[in-house]
């Protein structure tokens, strides 16, 4: 029986800010979500993604029952858990017996909970006996891990969120916080509005919405951060803005660095970075004169073949100025995923072990083996993500277990990843949503519980551990990850170590936590004083929190002692190295990739909420207007984007937020929403030598216009996930196909496709049948000579489905009639005439929803600005920006743009 009005305090499952949420539910279904006013990460705030969590998770997209494929080429069919896990245990045991433990691998995720992570780690290293356990954090945080460890001695971000608010000078490098860590950005906006003297510097090749808060934006050339940081240090030294005492007392290695940065003169650096001498000098001065200096960084530094060098070069600046271990100061890496930190803590990168230990360290291996009661842990180094999929491709990995990540969308060099997955003899995918690209390759597909349905803990960017609480049961037969992993391990044990007591006698997530936490005893991250009960009574806590502690630790290294052998922090003198793919005639553009405000990664969850497509509806490549002109491209033209590894067809748009010579494509599109394996078909697998993190931000590309005159547009209301699944395969026949959702109260599936010639009539007939425009109350017009065809289905006086074939000029007009619920005389007249262009003058509308909470369009905001409204006026008049605030930076940008009247991007 559902019991209404229940509230469960939990956390948001998206970014590393780690906001607390209050889940409103009836014990069966999640009905709403609010920010938790008592959670110290967000104090009640949520961003556009967090506040729409309850609108996501369409059951038609969820995994409900295990599915098994009994041979390549066969279809998967439903099975039960017993059979599924027994089968998996047999295949793994057989593979290990025949080819050794390193012939299997686990590829897991920063979105798992700490307890899930721990179970996988023990499974891989203690039971299977392989270090082949890596996670998507390899694509995300591994450069920061290396940076912290080699510069400061341990993988521990020393700061907290209040330090950000208290700092006098903030350097935001390679982070688009406004989109990727919005609630923290809200906190920063507020702090700066209270203390306008606070200075904000943004280092990003693009002018992002984060720049709305910047006193200084350095649009450096892609990948040149190391040169910039050395150049800043050069000036700091020259001007005497370094802290000699701090360097002498608490660090080592400064002399070598001094020697290196001598060559990084302002002129050289300005040249390498493509910025002015004045701006470089201004940046160094802001840092050098600031009473407190804090840096925030994210993927613009980490996802680089020089990721480790970028991290350490930035930390150098803090050590040289003594700006660490005090309020408002320190090098603060923002974590991407909600539990990227938990993964690092439990040792879920192949080179790590639980409790911030190293797999290559014999003493560490011994400690963990003893604690687990096994003879030894494996010595052979484990494979890292890129190496792992290479090994799968080469046939060396014969059984692969993937959990909570979608490598067939998110890894670079997708063509190779798809080949690898297709060829792997046994692929298990443990997923909450069965719609992902990776699920396609699963021989065994296991339905996982997801947000609101599982118990455990996560650690956010500021080392704060929160208790994640279950609000409702998982749908159908979906199970929590720790339970799946543990039960698989229990079935594998008798096959691999018969007769021995179980290593996996866990009945709850809490039992896993209790076992795991003692592996952190006396380590830098000591969690021994924590328990679920303490988290419930005292709220989320920051580690270290050793036994006997009454509270967590907000800031590290206040005493200048570092967890290195001699207690000193280490300067690193790595020279600047350019990104791997140099600009050359065949690939003259550098492709940068990253996040959108309202989407999450491969969109398995956000892609089920139509309104989250209101801000950006489809994949579009951005180019500087000069590059467009040079190639004679118009906004909206379909282009072929080519890299050394693959190509993709998308529309193009002009964007003066990026510099000439560069291009930008959001990372979110994979093969499902866009034909052609998505953004990462273009990116390169080259990685940093120490962190093995791939260079996802700088791929060499070229673009050219493609001529695909036969176009199709379709829109169909309702039942979107099922229609998506049925229609998507038909669009393989088209050269270009993009699928998206639209609408708020009445979600619709929207499809755009194009090809060189008209497709087979039978294909179109199949599409029509699935759209429901083949029969019933449908107005139709066909012009066989011009191969133009129009179909509109009208029910109760409203459009419910549209299909335009041949030419699609009327699509914006029709879509707006649909969204307004109109089917007027104009429509009927237009439909029954050979004309395909819409009647009357088309108003050029961007169709973009700026404010998702209050449903305010960009057009409405621009019209308000044209009427003379300022930010407060717009808030009062239109309501935009008054709820989650995620749209405020963009509204400010529009306010600052001269001549904003009505946006005219077609
Ligand atoms: N909305 C949303 N939020 C998210 C996520 C999401 O999918 N959607 N994902 C989460 C995850 S897992 C992560 S890791 C974070 C990522 O958060 P961010 O790293 O902030 O996001 P990105 O957009 O990937 O990249 C940040 C910026 O790096 C810049 N950049 C590119 N190359 C360089 C360079 O060479 N130097 C410098 N200085 N900058 C460069 C890009 O232009 C981009 O603006 O976001 C988290 N939050
Ligand atoms: N070009 C380019 N590529 C990138 C990046 C980039 O900036 N540019 N960024 C990289 C970064 S930083 C990251 S972190 C990766 C992210 O890449 P992925 O890890 O592939 O991203 P997600 O789509 O979040 O995948 C998580 C999967 O877990 C599923 N899931 C959700 N909850 C649960 C659960 O509780 N249990 C289980 N078992 N499954 C669940 C989701 O449905 C989803 O399919 O992408 C990387 N790829
Ligand atoms: S900032 Fe947004 S996405 Fe990140 S945890 Fe908070 S609500 Fe979730
Ligand atoms: Mo990430």
PDB file of N, CA, C and O in Angstrom, residues 723-787:
ATOM      1  N   UNK A 723       8.741   4.356 -28.319  1.00  0.00           N
ATOM      2  CA  UNK A 723       8.819   4.788 -29.725  1.00  0.00           C
ATOM      3  C   UNK A 723      10.272   4.985 -30.133  1.00  0.00           C
ATOM      4  O   UNK A 723      10.669   4.693 -31.253  1.00  0.00           O
ATOM      5  N   UNK A 724      11.058   5.513 -29.193  1.00  0.00           N
ATOM      6  CA  UNK A 724      12.489   5.714 -29.448  1.00  0.00           C
ATOM      7  C   UNK A 724      13.120   4.377 -29.837  1.00  0.00           C
ATOM      8  O   UNK A 724      13.801   4.247 -30.864  1.00  0.00           O
ATOM      9  N   UNK A 725      12.863   3.367 -29.010  1.00  0.00           N
ATOM     10  CA  UNK A 725      13.483   2.059 -29.241  1.00  0.00           C
ATOM     11  C   UNK A 725      13.054   1.464 -30.583  1.00  0.00           C
ATOM     12  O   UNK A 725      13.850   0.837 -31.280  1.00  0.00           O
ATOM     13  N   UNK A 726      11.798   1.690 -30.941  1.00  0.00           N
ATOM     14  CA  UNK A 726      11.304   1.094 -32.185  1.00  0.00           C
ATOM     15  C   UNK A 726      11.798   1.858 -33.410  1.00  0.00           C
ATOM     16  O   UNK A 726      12.138   1.259 -34.440  1.00  0.00           O
ATOM     17  N   UNK A 727      11.859   3.184 -33.300  1.00  0.00           N
ATOM     18  CA  UNK A 727      12.200   3.995 -34.473  1.00  0.00           C
ATOM     19  C   UNK A 727      13.700   4.082 -34.732  1.00  0.00           C
ATOM     20  O   UNK A 727      14.134   4.149 -35.892  1.00  0.00           O
ATOM     21  N   UNK A 728      14.492   4.095 -33.634  1.00  0.00           N
ATOM     22  CA  UNK A 728      15.918   4.349 -33.791  1.00  0.00           C
ATOM     23  C   UNK A 728      16.590   3.442 -34.836  1.00  0.00           C
ATOM     24  O   UNK A 728      17.352   3.930 -35.689  1.00  0.00           O
ATOM     25  N   UNK A 729      16.322   2.122 -34.831  1.00  0.00           N
ATOM     26  CA  UNK A 729      17.025   1.256 -35.804  1.00  0.00           C
ATOM     27  C   UNK A 729      16.728   1.626 -37.258  1.00  0.00           C
ATOM     28  O   UNK A 729      17.598   1.483 -38.121  1.00  0.00           O
ATOM     29  N   UNK A 730      15.522   2.142 -37.525  1.00  0.00           N
ATOM     30  CA  UNK A 730      15.183   2.485 -38.912  1.00  0.00           C
ATOM     31  C   UNK A 730      16.070   3.609 -39.445  1.00  0.00           C
ATOM     32  O   UNK A 730      16.276   3.741 -40.647  1.00  0.00           O
ATOM     33  N   UNK A 731      16.585   4.419 -38.524  1.00  0.00           N
ATOM     34  CA  UNK A 731      17.344   5.586 -38.965  1.00  0.00           C
ATOM     35  C   UNK A 731      18.806   5.292 -39.269  1.00  0.00           C
ATOM     36  O   UNK A 731      19.557   6.172 -39.648  1.00  0.00           O
ATOM     37  N   UNK A 732      19.200   4.043 -39.121  1.00  0.00           N
ATOM     38  CA  UNK A 732      20.532   3.642 -39.591  1.00  0.00           C
ATOM     39  C   UNK A 732      20.653   3.852 -41.098  1.00  0.00           C
ATOM     40  O   UNK A 732      21.744   4.005 -41.639  1.00  0.00           O
ATOM     41  N   UNK A 733      19.524   3.833 -41.785  1.00  0.00           N
ATOM     42  CA  UNK A 733      19.527   3.974 -43.243  1.00  0.00           C
ATOM     43  C   UNK A 733      19.850   5.397 -43.700  1.00  0.00           C
ATOM     44  O   UNK A 733      20.150   5.617 -44.868  1.00  0.00           O
ATOM     45  N   UNK A 734      19.759   6.355 -42.784  1.00  0.00           N
ATOM     46  CA  UNK A 734      19.972   7.753 -43.185  1.00  0.00           C
ATOM     47  C   UNK A 734      21.426   8.157 -42.922  1.00  0.00           C
ATOM     48  O   UNK A 734      22.073   7.618 -42.026  1.00  0.00           O
ATOM     49  N   UNK A 735      21.922   9.114 -43.694  1.00  0.00           N
ATOM     50  CA  UNK A 735      23.290   9.575 -43.469  1.00  0.00           C
ATOM     51  C   UNK A 735      23.374  10.349 -42.157  1.00  0.00           C
ATOM     52  O   UNK A 735      24.343  10.244 -41.409  1.00  0.00           O
ATOM     53  N   UNK A 736      22.337  11.136 -41.873  1.00  0.00           N
ATOM     54  CA  UNK A 736      22.292  11.907 -40.628  1.00  0.00           C
ATOM     55  C   UNK A 736      20.993  11.591 -39.926  1.00  0.00           C
ATOM     56  O   UNK A 736      19.933  11.532 -40.571  1.00  0.00           O
ATOM     57  N   UNK A 737      21.049  11.361 -38.641  1.00  0.00           N
ATOM     58  CA  UNK A 737      19.817  11.194 -37.870  1.00  0.00           C
ATOM     59  C   UNK A 737      20.058  11.621 -36.442  1.00  0.00           C
ATOM     60  O   UNK A 737      21.048  11.230 -35.818  1.00  0.00           O
ATOM     61  N   UNK A 738      19.178  12.477 -35.950  1.00  0.00           N
ATOM     62  CA  UNK A 738      19.287  12.967 -34.582  1.00  0.00           C
ATOM     63  C   UNK A 738      17.937  12.779 -33.909  1.00  0.00           C
ATOM     64  O   UNK A 738      16.906  13.152 -34.465  1.00  0.00           O
ATOM     65  N   UNK A 739      17.942  12.161 -32.732  1.00  0.00           N
ATOM     66  CA  UNK A 739      16.697  11.947 -32.003  1.00  0.00           C
ATOM     67  C   UNK A 739      16.751  12.734 -30.703  1.00  0.00           C
ATOM     68  O   UNK A 739      17.795  12.773 -30.036  1.00  0.00           O
ATOM     69  N   UNK A 740      15.659  13.357 -30.346  1.00  0.00           N
ATOM     70  CA  UNK A 740      15.659  14.161 -29.131  1.00  0.00           C
ATOM     71  C   UNK A 740      14.237  14.182 -28.561  1.00  0.00           C
ATOM     72  O   UNK A 740      13.309  13.684 -29.196  1.00  0.00           O
ATOM     73  N   UNK A 741      14.078  14.731 -27.369  1.00  0.00           N
ATOM     74  CA  UNK A 741      12.746  14.859 -26.794  1.00  0.00           C
ATOM     75  C   UNK A 741      12.401  16.340 -26.710  1.00  0.00           C
ATOM     76  O   UNK A 741      13.283  17.189 -26.673  1.00  0.00           O
ATOM     77  N   UNK A 742      11.106  16.632 -26.668  1.00  0.00           N
ATOM     78  CA  UNK A 742      10.671  18.020 -26.528  1.00  0.00           C
ATOM     79  C   UNK A 742       9.405  18.050 -25.696  1.00  0.00           C
ATOM     80  O   UNK A 742       8.742  17.031 -25.519  1.00  0.00           O
ATOM     81  N   UNK A 743       9.082  19.244 -25.216  1.00  0.00           N
ATOM     82  CA  UNK A 743       7.823  19.417 -24.497  1.00  0.00           C
ATOM     83  C   UNK A 743       8.009  19.372 -22.994  1.00  0.00           C
ATOM     84  O   UNK A 743       9.092  19.085 -22.488  1.00  0.00           O
ATOM     85  N   UNK A 744       6.939  19.688 -22.278  1.00  0.00           N
ATOM     86  CA  UNK A 744       6.976  19.623 -20.811  1.00  0.00           C
ATOM     87  C   UNK A 744       5.886  18.684 -20.305  1.00  0.00           C
ATOM     88  O   UNK A 744       6.152  17.544 -19.964  1.00  0.00           O
ATOM     89  N   UNK A 745       4.633  19.173 -20.348  1.00  0.00           N
ATOM     90  CA  UNK A 745       3.552  18.320 -19.853  1.00  0.00           C
ATOM     91  C   UNK A 745       3.289  17.148 -20.792  1.00  0.00           C
ATOM     92  O   UNK A 745       2.913  16.067 -20.366  1.00  0.00           O
ATOM     93  N   UNK A 746       3.472  17.380 -22.105  1.00  0.00           N
ATOM     94  CA  UNK A 746       3.210  16.312 -23.078  1.00  0.00           C
ATOM     95  C   UNK A 746       4.495  16.014 -23.830  1.00  0.00           C
ATOM     96  O   UNK A 746       4.723  16.539 -24.917  1.00  0.00           O
ATOM     97  N   UNK A 747       5.349  15.174 -23.280  1.00  0.00           N
ATOM     98  CA  UNK A 747       6.642  14.923 -23.936  1.00  0.00           C
ATOM     99  C   UNK A 747       6.473  14.271 -25.306  1.00  0.00           C
ATOM    100  O   UNK A 747       5.536  13.496 -25.521  1.00  0.00           O
ATOM    101  N   UNK A 748       7.364  14.637 -26.200  1.00  0.00           N
ATOM    102  CA  UNK A 748       7.323  14.080 -27.552  1.00  0.00           C
ATOM    103  C   UNK A 748       8.720  13.652 -27.976  1.00  0.00           C
ATOM    104  O   UNK A 748       9.722  14.181 -27.487  1.00  0.00           O
ATOM    105  N   UNK A 749       8.765  12.686 -28.865  1.00  0.00           N
ATOM    106  CA  UNK A 749      10.011  12.297 -29.514  1.00  0.00           C
ATOM    107  C   UNK A 749      10.128  13.113 -30.794  1.00  0.00           C
ATOM    108  O   UNK A 749       9.158  13.236 -31.546  1.00  0.00           O
ATOM    109  N   UNK A 750      11.306  13.694 -31.023  1.00  0.00           N
ATOM    110  CA  UNK A 750      11.503  14.515 -32.218  1.00  0.00           C
ATOM    111  C   UNK A 750      12.687  13.945 -32.998  1.00  0.00           C
ATOM    112  O   UNK A 750      13.737  13.667 -32.422  1.00  0.00           O
ATOM    113  N   UNK A 751      12.500  13.779 -34.284  1.00  0.00           N
ATOM    114  CA  UNK A 751      13.554  13.171 -35.109  1.00  0.00           C
ATOM    115  C   UNK A 751      13.862  14.068 -36.299  1.00  0.00           C
ATOM    116  O   UNK A 751      12.949  14.586 -36.955  1.00  0.00           O
ATOM    117  N   UNK A 752      15.148  14.246 -36.549  1.00  0.00           N
ATOM    118  CA  UNK A 752      15.581  14.913 -37.783  1.00  0.00           C
ATOM    119  C   UNK A 752      16.522  13.979 -38.496  1.00  0.00           C
ATOM    120  O   UNK A 752      17.433  13.426 -37.886  1.00  0.00           O
ATOM    121  N   UNK A 753      16.323  13.823 -39.786  1.00  0.00           N
ATOM    122  CA  UNK A 753      17.213  12.938 -40.536  1.00  0.00           C
ATOM    123  C   UNK A 753      17.420  13.512 -41.925  1.00  0.00           C
ATOM    124  O   UNK A 753      16.633  14.347 -42.390  1.00  0.00           O
ATOM    125  N   UNK A 754      18.481  13.074 -42.570  1.00  0.00           N
ATOM    126  CA  UNK A 754      18.765  13.553 -43.927  1.00  0.00           C
ATOM    127  C   UNK A 754      19.531  12.499 -44.693  1.00  0.00           C
ATOM    128  O   UNK A 754      20.280  11.710 -44.123  1.00  0.00           O
ATOM    129  N   UNK A 755      19.314  12.489 -46.009  1.00  0.00           N
ATOM    130  CA  UNK A 755      20.101  11.594 -46.856  1.00  0.00           C
ATOM    131  C   UNK A 755      20.225  12.199 -48.248  1.00  0.00           C
ATOM    132  O   UNK A 755      19.582  13.211 -48.562  1.00  0.00           O
ATOM    133  N   UNK A 756      21.065  11.592 -49.070  1.00  0.00           N
ATOM    134  CA  UNK A 756      21.338  12.150 -50.397  1.00  0.00           C
ATOM    135  C   UNK A 756      20.123  11.985 -51.312  1.00  0.00           C
ATOM    136  O   UNK A 756      19.784  12.884 -52.080  1.00  0.00           O
ATOM    137  N   UNK A 757      19.481  10.859 -51.224  1.00  0.00           N
ATOM    138  CA  UNK A 757      18.286  10.623 -52.046  1.00  0.00           C
ATOM    139  C   UNK A 757      17.164  10.112 -51.153  1.00  0.00           C
ATOM    140  O   UNK A 757      17.400   9.687 -50.023  1.00  0.00           O
ATOM    141  N   UNK A 758      15.953  10.144 -51.692  1.00  0.00           N
ATOM    142  CA  UNK A 758      14.807   9.678 -50.904  1.00  0.00           C
ATOM    143  C   UNK A 758      14.988   8.202 -50.552  1.00  0.00           C
ATOM    144  O   UNK A 758      15.460   7.426 -51.375  1.00  0.00           O
ATOM    145  N   UNK A 759      14.661   7.838 -49.339  1.00  0.00           N
ATOM    146  CA  UNK A 759      14.794   6.429 -48.965  1.00  0.00           C
ATOM    147  C   UNK A 759      13.691   5.613 -49.615  1.00  0.00           C
ATOM    148  O   UNK A 759      12.730   6.151 -50.174  1.00  0.00           O
ATOM    149  N   UNK A 760      13.832   4.338 -49.527  1.00  0.00           N
ATOM    150  CA  UNK A 760      12.840   3.396 -49.985  1.00  0.00           C
ATOM    151  C   UNK A 760      11.453   3.725 -49.419  1.00  0.00           C
ATOM    152  O   UNK A 760      11.334   4.055 -48.245  1.00  0.00           O
ATOM    153  N   UNK A 761      10.418   3.626 -50.273  1.00  0.00           N
ATOM    154  CA  UNK A 761       9.064   3.956 -49.803  1.00  0.00           C
ATOM    155  C   UNK A 761       8.654   3.063 -48.633  1.00  0.00           C
ATOM    156  O   UNK A 761       7.931   3.492 -47.733  1.00  0.00           O
ATOM    157  N   UNK A 762       9.138   1.836 -48.623  1.00  0.00           N
ATOM    158  CA  UNK A 762       8.708   0.935 -47.552  1.00  0.00           C
ATOM    159  C   UNK A 762       9.296   1.358 -46.205  1.00  0.00           C
ATOM    160  O   UNK A 762       8.690   1.188 -45.157  1.00  0.00           O
ATOM    161  N   UNK A 763      10.503   1.940 -46.233  1.00  0.00           N
ATOM    162  CA  UNK A 763      11.103   2.427 -44.997  1.00  0.00           C
ATOM    163  C   UNK A 763      10.256   3.569 -44.426  1.00  0.00           C
ATOM    164  O   UNK A 763       9.936   3.606 -43.232  1.00  0.00           O
ATOM    165  N   UNK A 764       9.878   4.475 -45.319  1.00  0.00           N
ATOM    166  CA  UNK A 764       9.055   5.605 -44.886  1.00  0.00           C
ATOM    167  C   UNK A 764       7.706   5.100 -44.338  1.00  0.00           C
ATOM    168  O   UNK A 764       7.189   5.632 -43.356  1.00  0.00           O
ATOM    169  N   UNK A 765       7.198   4.060 -44.974  1.00  0.00           N
ATOM    170  CA  UNK A 765       5.922   3.503 -44.512  1.00  0.00           C
ATOM    171  C   UNK A 765       6.071   2.925 -43.098  1.00  0.00           C
ATOM    172  O   UNK A 765       5.194   3.084 -42.244  1.00  0.00           O
ATOM    173  N   UNK A 766       7.216   2.295 -42.833  1.00  0.00           N
ATOM    174  CA  UNK A 766       7.456   1.768 -41.477  1.00  0.00           C
ATOM    175  C   UNK A 766       7.533   2.894 -40.465  1.00  0.00           C
ATOM    176  O   UNK A 766       7.006   2.811 -39.362  1.00  0.00           O
ATOM    177  N   UNK A 767       8.257   3.953 -40.850  1.00  0.00           N
ATOM    178  CA  UNK A 767       8.373   5.113 -39.964  1.00  0.00           C
ATOM    179  C   UNK A 767       6.972   5.669 -39.685  1.00  0.00           C
ATOM    180  O   UNK A 767       6.601   5.915 -38.534  1.00  0.00           O
ATOM    181  N   UNK A 768       6.180   5.833 -40.737  1.00  0.00           N
ATOM    182  CA  UNK A 768       4.829   6.388 -40.579  1.00  0.00           C
ATOM    183  C   UNK A 768       3.979   5.541 -39.648  1.00  0.00           C
ATOM    184  O   UNK A 768       3.245   6.064 -38.806  1.00  0.00           O
ATOM    185  N   UNK A 769       4.103   4.226 -39.783  1.00  0.00           N
ATOM    186  CA  UNK A 769       3.294   3.351 -38.938  1.00  0.00           C
ATOM    187  C   UNK A 769       3.672   3.548 -37.476  1.00  0.00           C
ATOM    188  O   UNK A 769       2.807   3.630 -36.604  1.00  0.00           O
ATOM    189  N   UNK A 770       4.975   3.646 -37.204  1.00  0.00           N
ATOM    190  CA  UNK A 770       5.413   3.819 -35.818  1.00  0.00           C
ATOM    191  C   UNK A 770       5.049   5.195 -35.264  1.00  0.00           C
ATOM    192  O   UNK A 770       4.869   5.374 -34.070  1.00  0.00           O
ATOM    193  N   UNK A 771       4.967   6.176 -36.170  1.00  0.00           N
ATOM    194  CA  UNK A 771       4.567   7.520 -35.734  1.00  0.00           C
ATOM    195  C   UNK A 771       3.045   7.633 -35.598  1.00  0.00           C
ATOM    196  O   UNK A 771       2.537   8.591 -35.029  1.00  0.00           O
ATOM    197  N   UNK A 772       2.344   6.664 -36.153  1.00  0.00           N
ATOM    198  CA  UNK A 772       0.879   6.720 -36.124  1.00  0.00           C
ATOM    199  C   UNK A 772       0.325   7.719 -37.122  1.00  0.00           C
ATOM    200  O   UNK A 772      -0.752   8.283 -36.921  1.00  0.00           O
ATOM    201  N   UNK A 773       1.038   7.979 -38.210  1.00  0.00           N
ATOM    202  CA  UNK A 773       0.519   8.902 -39.227  1.00  0.00           C
ATOM    203  C   UNK A 773       0.166   8.144 -40.513  1.00  0.00           C
ATOM    204  O   UNK A 773       0.077   8.728 -41.590  1.00  0.00           O
ATOM    205  N   UNK A 774      -0.003   6.840 -40.382  1.00  0.00           N
ATOM    206  CA  UNK A 774      -0.361   6.035 -41.561  1.00  0.00           C
ATOM    207  C   UNK A 774      -1.871   5.842 -41.673  1.00  0.00           C
ATOM    208  O   UNK A 774      -2.375   5.454 -42.721  1.00  0.00           O
ATOM    209  N   UNK A 775      -2.594   6.075 -40.612  1.00  0.00           N
ATOM    210  CA  UNK A 775      -4.043   5.864 -40.642  1.00  0.00           C
ATOM    211  C   UNK A 775      -4.673   6.713 -39.547  1.00  0.00           C
ATOM    212  O   UNK A 775      -3.974   7.264 -38.713  1.00  0.00           O
ATOM    213  N   UNK A 776      -5.997   6.793 -39.557  1.00  0.00           N
ATOM    214  CA  UNK A 776      -6.683   7.547 -38.513  1.00  0.00           C
ATOM    215  C   UNK A 776      -6.829   9.009 -38.882  1.00  0.00           C
ATOM    216  O   UNK A 776      -6.794   9.363 -40.069  1.00  0.00           O
ATOM    217  N   UNK A 777      -6.986   9.875 -37.885  1.00  0.00           N
ATOM    218  CA  UNK A 777      -7.241  11.295 -38.165  1.00  0.00           C
ATOM    219  C   UNK A 777      -5.986  12.027 -38.629  1.00  0.00           C
ATOM    220  O   UNK A 777      -5.424  12.845 -37.912  1.00  0.00           O
ATOM    221  N   UNK A 778      -5.562  11.694 -39.845  1.00  0.00           N
ATOM    222  CA  UNK A 778      -4.298  12.231 -40.350  1.00  0.00           C
ATOM    223  C   UNK A 778      -4.555  13.067 -41.603  1.00  0.00           C
ATOM    224  O   UNK A 778      -5.245  12.626 -42.518  1.00  0.00           O
ATOM    225  N   UNK A 779      -4.018  14.275 -41.622  1.00  0.00           N
ATOM    226  CA  UNK A 779      -4.063  15.078 -42.842  1.00  0.00           C
ATOM    227  C   UNK A 779      -2.784  14.794 -43.617  1.00  0.00           C
ATOM    228  O   UNK A 779      -1.697  14.821 -43.047  1.00  0.00           O
ATOM    229  N   UNK A 780      -2.940  14.518 -44.900  1.00  0.00           N
ATOM    230  CA  UNK A 780      -1.755  14.104 -45.661  1.00  0.00           C
ATOM    231  C   UNK A 780      -1.694  14.817 -46.996  1.00  0.00           C
ATOM    232  O   UNK A 780      -2.712  15.123 -47.611  1.00  0.00           O
ATOM    233  N   UNK A 781      -0.491  15.102 -47.424  1.00  0.00           N
ATOM    234  CA  UNK A 781      -0.284  15.627 -48.772  1.00  0.00           C
ATOM    235  C   UNK A 781       0.994  15.016 -49.325  1.00  0.00           C
ATOM    236  O   UNK A 781       2.022  14.984 -48.651  1.00  0.00           O
ATOM    237  N   UNK A 782       0.942  14.498 -50.545  1.00  0.00           N
ATOM    238  CA  UNK A 782       2.139  13.944 -51.160  1.00  0.00           C
ATOM    239  C   UNK A 782       2.334  14.537 -52.538  1.00  0.00           C
ATOM    240  O   UNK A 782       1.403  14.657 -53.306  1.00  0.00           O
ATOM    241  N   UNK A 783       3.552  14.901 -52.820  1.00  0.00           N
ATOM    242  CA  UNK A 783       3.904  15.411 -54.137  1.00  0.00           C
ATOM    243  C   UNK A 783       5.003  14.508 -54.677  1.00  0.00           C
ATOM    244  O   UNK A 783       6.182  14.756 -54.431  1.00  0.00           O
ATOM    245  N   UNK A 784       4.624  13.454 -55.381  1.00  0.00           N
ATOM    246  CA  UNK A 784       5.602  12.442 -55.776  1.00  0.00           C
ATOM    247  C   UNK A 784       6.713  13.012 -56.667  1.00  0.00           C
ATOM    248  O   UNK A 784       7.855  12.598 -56.581  1.00  0.00           O
ATOM    249  N   UNK A 785       6.381  14.031 -57.454  1.00  0.00           N
ATOM    250  CA  UNK A 785       7.389  14.551 -58.376  1.00  0.00           C
ATOM    251  C   UNK A 785       8.554  15.195 -57.599  1.00  0.00           C
ATOM    252  O   UNK A 785       9.710  14.967 -57.899  1.00  0.00           O
ATOM    253  N   UNK A 786       8.183  15.989 -56.589  1.00  0.00           N
ATOM    254  CA  UNK A 786       9.232  16.644 -55.807  1.00  0.00           C
ATOM    255  C   UNK A 786       9.616  15.809 -54.572  1.00  0.00           C
ATOM    256  O   UNK A 786      10.396  16.232 -53.742  1.00  0.00           O
ATOM    257  N   UNK A 787       9.008  14.650 -54.476  1.00  0.00           N
ATOM    258  CA  UNK A 787       9.188  13.795 -53.304  1.00  0.00           C
ATOM    259  C   UNK A 787       9.046  14.556 -51.983  1.00  0.00           C
ATOM    260  O   UNK A 787       9.826  14.405 -51.065  1.00  0.00           O
TER     261      UNK A 787
END
